[in-house]
Amino acid sequence: KEKVEKIFPLIVKSKLYDWEIINGNWYVNKDTKRTIGKFEGKEGERGQIAYKFSTKPSYKMDVIVERLSADAMKYIEVNFLGGKFCINGMNQWYFYESSGNRTEPIMDYSFKDKEKKVSIVQENRKITAYVNNQKVGEFTLANEPKEGKLSISFTAEKYQEGKIAFRDFNLVQK
């Protein structure tokens, strides 16, 4: 007798209580059903909200993000396991694991829309990013990622308010 095994992906649609605030002020705009974060602090400090549940390092994540403040050189960071996919307000993006493993900012006009659908596909050390369903880059982590929490973060200009919004977070765990 042969045994057949089927693996089905787990699809998670998040709700507000699926997130934990690490830093900054986050609230839900009832009209748009978007989670909005505001942060003001010293240079290098970040506002951050993390998905509460641990994820294994093989998944696809989709999220729609939007910059609501004028701090165009500061990055919205979609944090995958082991690194960050960073987008600024000037149509630039880069990947970052550490100062020794990062890419230089790349100009890409797929970021021209106000709201951007960012998709991250992680297969352990290999990361592929899509913006508005268009592939924008690949990155390989130097270190094997561990199970952990995905998050969204941003930095404000020194002592200025930084503000972003996100909605429609989806996670397909492979």
Short mmCIF file of C-alpha atoms in Angstrom, two decimals:
data_model
loop_
_atom_site.label_atom_id
_atom_site.label_comp_id
_atom_site.label_asym_id
_atom_site.label_seq_id
_atom_site.Cartn_x
_atom_site.Cartn_y
_atom_site.Cartn_z
CA LYS A 1 0.00 0.00 0.00
CA GLU A 2 1.37 3.41 -0.99
CA LYS A 3 0.95 6.37 1.28
CA VAL A 4 0.26 9.80 -0.25
CA GLU A 5 0.99 12.92 1.76
CA LYS A 6 -0.43 16.34 0.89
CA ILE A 7 0.74 19.59 2.43
CA PHE A 8 -1.66 22.53 2.52
CA PRO A 9 -0.45 26.08 3.15
CA LEU A 10 -1.79 27.92 6.19
CA ILE A 11 -3.32 31.29 5.25
CA VAL A 12 -3.63 33.88 8.00
CA LYS A 13 -5.66 37.09 7.71
CA SER A 14 -4.68 39.31 10.59
CA LYS A 15 -6.87 41.40 12.87
CA LEU A 16 -5.80 44.31 15.03
CA TYR A 17 -5.32 42.15 18.13
CA ASP A 18 -2.84 39.97 16.18
CA TRP A 19 -0.22 42.74 16.57
CA GLU A 20 1.90 43.99 19.45
CA ILE A 21 3.31 47.49 19.68
CA ILE A 22 7.08 47.59 20.19
CA ASN A 23 7.47 51.37 19.91
CA GLY A 24 5.45 54.37 18.72
CA ASN A 25 1.73 55.14 18.75
CA TRP A 26 -0.50 52.88 16.64
CA TYR A 27 -4.27 52.99 16.21
CA VAL A 28 -6.95 51.88 13.77
CA ASN A 29 -8.64 54.40 11.49
CA LYS A 30 -12.26 53.19 11.58
CA ASP A 31 -13.08 54.80 8.20
CA THR A 32 -10.32 53.09 6.25
CA LYS A 33 -9.78 50.05 8.53
CA ARG A 34 -6.05 50.78 8.35
CA THR A 35 -3.59 50.50 11.21
CA ILE A 36 -1.76 53.81 11.48
CA GLY A 37 1.47 54.42 13.36
CA LYS A 38 2.95 57.70 14.51
CA PHE A 39 6.37 58.16 16.00
CA GLU A 40 8.57 61.03 17.08
CA GLY A 41 11.97 60.50 18.64
CA LYS A 42 15.73 60.77 18.45
CA GLU A 43 17.69 59.98 15.30
CA GLY A 44 17.81 56.22 14.74
CA GLU A 45 14.84 55.31 16.98
CA ARG A 46 11.99 53.46 15.30
CA GLY A 47 8.27 53.00 15.60
CA GLN A 48 7.50 49.30 15.28
CA ILE A 49 4.56 46.93 15.41
CA ALA A 50 5.10 43.15 15.32
CA TYR A 51 2.87 40.27 14.32
CA LYS A 52 2.29 38.35 17.57
CA PHE A 53 2.72 34.86 16.21
CA SER A 54 6.01 33.22 15.28
CA THR A 55 6.56 32.31 11.66
CA LYS A 56 8.83 29.63 10.21
CA PRO A 57 11.36 30.92 7.64
CA SER A 58 9.40 29.72 4.60
CA TYR A 59 6.35 31.86 3.82
CA LYS A 60 4.80 34.56 1.65
CA MET A 61 3.72 37.84 3.26
CA ASP A 62 1.60 40.55 1.62
CA VAL A 63 0.91 43.97 3.11
CA ILE A 64 -0.30 47.29 1.71
CA VAL A 65 1.71 50.20 3.11
CA GLU A 66 1.48 53.97 2.72
CA ARG A 67 3.62 56.89 3.91
CA LEU A 68 1.50 59.59 5.53
CA SER A 69 4.27 62.00 6.58
CA ALA A 70 6.69 64.09 4.53
CA ASP A 71 9.92 62.49 5.82
CA ALA A 72 10.73 61.16 2.34
CA MET A 73 14.29 60.00 3.04
CA LYS A 74 13.28 57.82 5.99
CA TYR A 75 12.38 54.22 5.27
CA ILE A 76 9.27 52.17 5.85
CA GLU A 77 10.69 48.78 6.80
CA VAL A 78 8.90 45.50 6.15
CA ASN A 79 10.86 43.19 8.44
CA PHE A 80 11.24 39.60 7.27
CA LEU A 81 13.00 36.91 9.32
CA GLY A 82 16.63 37.97 9.55
CA GLY A 83 16.45 41.34 7.80
CA LYS A 84 14.52 44.25 6.35
CA PHE A 85 13.07 45.38 3.03
CA CYS A 86 13.21 49.18 3.20
CA ILE A 87 11.30 51.69 1.03
CA ASN A 88 11.71 55.47 1.19
CA GLY A 89 9.45 58.19 -0.16
CA MET A 90 11.67 58.82 -3.19
CA ASN A 91 11.01 55.52 -5.02
CA GLN A 92 14.11 53.85 -3.57
CA TRP A 93 14.44 50.46 -1.86
CA TYR A 94 17.13 48.24 -0.41
CA PHE A 95 17.58 44.99 1.53
CA TYR A 96 19.38 44.93 4.86
CA GLU A 97 20.61 42.13 7.12
CA SER A 98 23.60 43.87 8.73
CA SER A 99 26.09 46.59 7.81
CA GLY A 100 28.15 43.82 6.20
CA ASN A 101 25.24 42.45 4.16
CA ARG A 102 23.02 45.10 2.62
CA THR A 103 22.32 46.50 -0.80
CA GLU A 104 22.62 50.11 -1.88
CA PRO A 105 19.33 52.00 -2.46
CA ILE A 106 17.93 51.29 -5.92
CA MET A 107 15.57 53.68 -7.73
CA ASP A 108 12.41 51.91 -8.89
CA TYR A 109 9.34 53.64 -10.26
CA SER A 110 7.05 50.75 -9.31
CA PHE A 111 6.85 52.65 -6.01
CA LYS A 112 5.17 55.69 -7.58
CA ASP A 113 1.67 54.84 -6.30
CA LYS A 114 0.68 56.27 -2.94
CA GLU A 115 -0.29 52.90 -1.49
CA LYS A 116 2.12 50.08 -2.24
CA LYS A 117 1.42 46.37 -2.02
CA VAL A 118 4.64 44.80 -0.77
CA SER A 119 5.07 41.03 -1.01
CA ILE A 120 7.96 39.18 0.56
CA VAL A 121 8.62 35.55 -0.30
CA GLN A 122 11.13 33.95 2.05
CA GLU A 123 12.58 30.50 1.47
CA ASN A 124 14.98 30.30 4.42
CA ARG A 125 17.99 32.46 3.35
CA LYS A 126 16.56 33.52 -0.04
CA ILE A 127 14.29 36.58 -0.06
CA THR A 128 12.33 37.87 -3.07
CA ALA A 129 10.42 41.16 -2.92
CA TYR A 130 7.55 42.37 -5.09
CA VAL A 131 5.94 45.80 -5.16
CA ASN A 132 2.50 46.17 -6.75
CA ASN A 133 2.94 42.57 -8.01
CA GLN A 134 6.16 43.47 -9.86
CA LYS A 135 9.37 41.69 -8.83
CA VAL A 136 11.86 44.30 -7.61
CA GLY A 137 14.71 42.23 -6.22
CA GLU A 138 16.27 39.23 -4.53
CA PHE A 139 18.54 39.02 -1.51
CA THR A 140 20.40 36.24 0.25
CA LEU A 141 20.91 36.32 4.00
CA ALA A 142 24.40 35.49 5.25
CA ASN A 143 22.90 33.73 8.28
CA GLU A 144 20.24 31.03 8.47
CA PRO A 145 17.09 32.70 9.84
CA LYS A 146 15.29 31.33 12.90
CA GLU A 147 11.57 31.12 13.49
CA GLY A 148 10.42 34.56 14.63
CA LYS A 149 8.03 37.47 14.30
CA LEU A 150 7.41 39.60 11.23
CA SER A 151 7.01 43.34 11.77
CA ILE A 152 6.58 46.76 10.19
CA SER A 153 8.66 49.72 11.33
CA PHE A 154 9.68 53.24 10.39
CA THR A 155 11.91 56.06 11.58
CA ALA A 156 11.07 59.75 11.75
CA GLU A 157 13.43 62.65 11.08
CA LYS A 158 14.99 63.79 14.36
CA TYR A 159 12.23 65.12 16.66
CA GLN A 160 9.73 65.14 13.79
CA GLU A 161 6.61 63.03 13.51
CA GLY A 162 6.85 60.07 11.17
CA LYS A 163 3.59 58.47 10.14
CA ILE A 164 2.72 55.40 8.06
CA ALA A 165 -0.33 53.18 7.56
CA PHE A 166 -0.74 49.54 6.61
CA ARG A 167 -3.64 47.22 5.87
CA ASP A 168 -4.53 43.83 4.40
CA PHE A 169 -1.70 41.88 6.01
CA ASN A 170 -1.74 38.28 4.73
CA LEU A 171 0.59 35.46 5.58
CA VAL A 172 0.81 32.14 3.77
CA GLN A 173 2.98 29.77 5.79
CA LYS A 174 4.58 27.07 3.62
#
